Coordinates of C-alpha atoms in Angstrom, one line a residue:
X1 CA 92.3 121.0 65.0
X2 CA 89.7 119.2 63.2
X3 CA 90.7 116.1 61.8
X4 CA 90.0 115.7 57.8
X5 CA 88.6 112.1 56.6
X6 CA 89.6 111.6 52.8
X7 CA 86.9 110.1 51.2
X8 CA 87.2 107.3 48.6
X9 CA 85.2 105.2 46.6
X10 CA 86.5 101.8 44.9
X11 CA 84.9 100.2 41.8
X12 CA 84.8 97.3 40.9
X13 CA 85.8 96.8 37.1
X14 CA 83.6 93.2 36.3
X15 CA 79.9 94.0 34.8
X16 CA 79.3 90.5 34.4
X17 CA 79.9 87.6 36.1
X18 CA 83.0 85.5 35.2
X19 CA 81.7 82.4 35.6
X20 CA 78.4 82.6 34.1
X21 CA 78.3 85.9 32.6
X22 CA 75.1 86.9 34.1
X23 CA 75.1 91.2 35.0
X24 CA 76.1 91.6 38.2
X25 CA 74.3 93.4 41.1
X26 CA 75.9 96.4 42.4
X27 CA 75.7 97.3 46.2
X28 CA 77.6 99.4 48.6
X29 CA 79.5 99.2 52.0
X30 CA 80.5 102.0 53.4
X31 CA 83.1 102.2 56.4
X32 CA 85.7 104.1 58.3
X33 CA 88.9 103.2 57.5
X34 CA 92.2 104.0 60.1
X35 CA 95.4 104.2 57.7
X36 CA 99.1 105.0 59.1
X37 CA 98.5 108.6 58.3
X38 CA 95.2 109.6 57.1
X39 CA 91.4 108.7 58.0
X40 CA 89.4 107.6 55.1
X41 CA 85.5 106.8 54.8
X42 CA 85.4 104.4 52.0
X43 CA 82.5 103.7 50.0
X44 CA 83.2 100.4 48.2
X45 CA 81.0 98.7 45.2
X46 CA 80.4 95.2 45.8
X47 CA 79.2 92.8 43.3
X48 CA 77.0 89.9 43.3
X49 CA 76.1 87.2 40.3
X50 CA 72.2 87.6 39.5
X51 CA 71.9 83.9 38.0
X52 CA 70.7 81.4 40.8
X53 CA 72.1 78.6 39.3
X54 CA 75.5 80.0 38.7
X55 CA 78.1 78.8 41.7
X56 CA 79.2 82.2 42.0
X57 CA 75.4 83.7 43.3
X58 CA 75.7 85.7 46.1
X59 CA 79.3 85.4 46.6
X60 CA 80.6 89.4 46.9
X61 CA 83.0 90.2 44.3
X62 CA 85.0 93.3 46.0
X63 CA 87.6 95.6 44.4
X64 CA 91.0 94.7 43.7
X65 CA 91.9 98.1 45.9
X66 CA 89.8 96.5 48.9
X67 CA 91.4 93.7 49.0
X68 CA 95.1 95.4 49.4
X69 CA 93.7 98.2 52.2
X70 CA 91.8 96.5 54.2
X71 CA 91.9 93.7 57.3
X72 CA 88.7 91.7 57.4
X73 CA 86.2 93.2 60.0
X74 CA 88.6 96.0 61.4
X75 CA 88.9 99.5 61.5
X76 CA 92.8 99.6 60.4
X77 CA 94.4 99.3 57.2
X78 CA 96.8 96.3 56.1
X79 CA 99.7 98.8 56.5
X80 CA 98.2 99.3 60.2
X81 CA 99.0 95.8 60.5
X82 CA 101.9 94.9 58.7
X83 CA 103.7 98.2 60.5
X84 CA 103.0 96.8 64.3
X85 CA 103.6 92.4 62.8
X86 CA 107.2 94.2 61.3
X87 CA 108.0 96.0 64.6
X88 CA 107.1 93.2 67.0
X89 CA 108.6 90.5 64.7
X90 CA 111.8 91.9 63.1
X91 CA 112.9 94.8 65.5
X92 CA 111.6 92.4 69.1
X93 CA 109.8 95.8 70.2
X94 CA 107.8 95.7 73.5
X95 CA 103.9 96.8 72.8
X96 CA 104.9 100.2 74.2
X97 CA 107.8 100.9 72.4
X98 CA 105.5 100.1 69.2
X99 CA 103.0 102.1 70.5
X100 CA 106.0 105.2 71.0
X101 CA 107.6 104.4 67.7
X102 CA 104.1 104.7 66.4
X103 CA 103.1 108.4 67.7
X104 CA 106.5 109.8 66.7
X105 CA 105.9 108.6 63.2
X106 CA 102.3 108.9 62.6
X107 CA 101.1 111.2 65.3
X108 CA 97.0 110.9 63.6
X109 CA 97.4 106.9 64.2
X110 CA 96.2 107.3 68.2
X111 CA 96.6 103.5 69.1
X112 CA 96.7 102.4 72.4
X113 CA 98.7 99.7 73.7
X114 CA 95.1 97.1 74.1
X115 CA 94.8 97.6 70.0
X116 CA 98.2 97.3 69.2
X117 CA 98.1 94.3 71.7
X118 CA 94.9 92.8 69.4
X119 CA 96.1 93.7 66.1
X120 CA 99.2 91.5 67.2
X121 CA 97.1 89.1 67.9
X122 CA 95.3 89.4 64.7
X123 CA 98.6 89.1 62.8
X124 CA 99.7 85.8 64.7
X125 CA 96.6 84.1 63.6
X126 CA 96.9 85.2 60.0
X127 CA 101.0 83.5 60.2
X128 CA 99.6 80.1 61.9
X129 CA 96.9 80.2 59.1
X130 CA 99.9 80.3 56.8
X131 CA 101.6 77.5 58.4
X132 CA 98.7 75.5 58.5
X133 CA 97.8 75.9 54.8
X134 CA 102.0 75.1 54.3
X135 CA 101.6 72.0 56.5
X136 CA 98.1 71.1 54.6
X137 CA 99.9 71.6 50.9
X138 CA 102.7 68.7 51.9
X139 CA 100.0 66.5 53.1
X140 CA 98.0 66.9 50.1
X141 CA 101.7 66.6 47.3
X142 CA 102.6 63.3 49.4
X143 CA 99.4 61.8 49.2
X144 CA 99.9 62.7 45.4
X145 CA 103.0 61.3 45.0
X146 CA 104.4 63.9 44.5
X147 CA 108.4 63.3 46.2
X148 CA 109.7 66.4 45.6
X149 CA 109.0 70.4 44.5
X150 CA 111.2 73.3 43.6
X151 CA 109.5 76.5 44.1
X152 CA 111.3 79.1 42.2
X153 CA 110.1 83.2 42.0
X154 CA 111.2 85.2 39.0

């Protein structure tokens, strides 16, 4: 059985740049993209500000859509990613039961336990980056002044 790779292409929606509203430049990147169930090549515009003086020039402006599906410099989705960080984290599950749990459920996926060992890897740096930046926030409100904050979501 021949696998079938969905194709998608992502757009960005600014023609101009929000800082300086210079056009943008439109490129391409083009990759393969591993999802829970489904292979995707994804052909993603990526803008860039054309105005050399403009703080924004050659900083890559990438669809919203990108963002959400995909884990900097890998080959899996977020969902990839998010499924094994929930198994290890919430249900304790050894890296072969993940790796079981994972072919009964999406039998396309085809990990092995070595990248389901790195992407839990990948996911404990991107917590400890989240502790960090929570650790970094009080420093920065108590050299403020700040003494106390109430976070609240709707």
């Amino acid at each position: 059985m021949i696998e079938q790779i969905k194709k998608k292409l992502l757009k960005i929606e600014e023609k101009e740049c929000s800082n300086c509203g210079h056009l943008l430049v439109k490129t391409h990147s083009r990759r393969n993209l591993q999802d829970l169930e489904q292979k995707y090549f994804i052909d993603s515009e990526i803008g860039r500000c054309t105005n050399t003086n403009c703080e924004c020039h050659g900083i890559r402006i990438y669809p919203e859509e990108y963002r959400r599906l995909i884990y900097p410099k890998s080959d899996y989705s977020l969902r990839v990613y998010s499924e094994i960080g929930y198994q290890r984290l919430n249900e304790s599950k050894s890296v072969s039961q993940i790796r079981k749990t994972l072919e009964q459920l999406y039998p396309s996926l085809g990990l092995k336990d070595r990248s389901i060992e790195n992407i839990y890897k990948r996911v404990q740096v991107c917590l400890r980056q989240r502790q960090e930046d929570k650790e970094e926030l009080k420093k920065q409100l108590v050299q403020s002044g700040v003494k106390e904050l109430c976070l609240t979501l709707d």
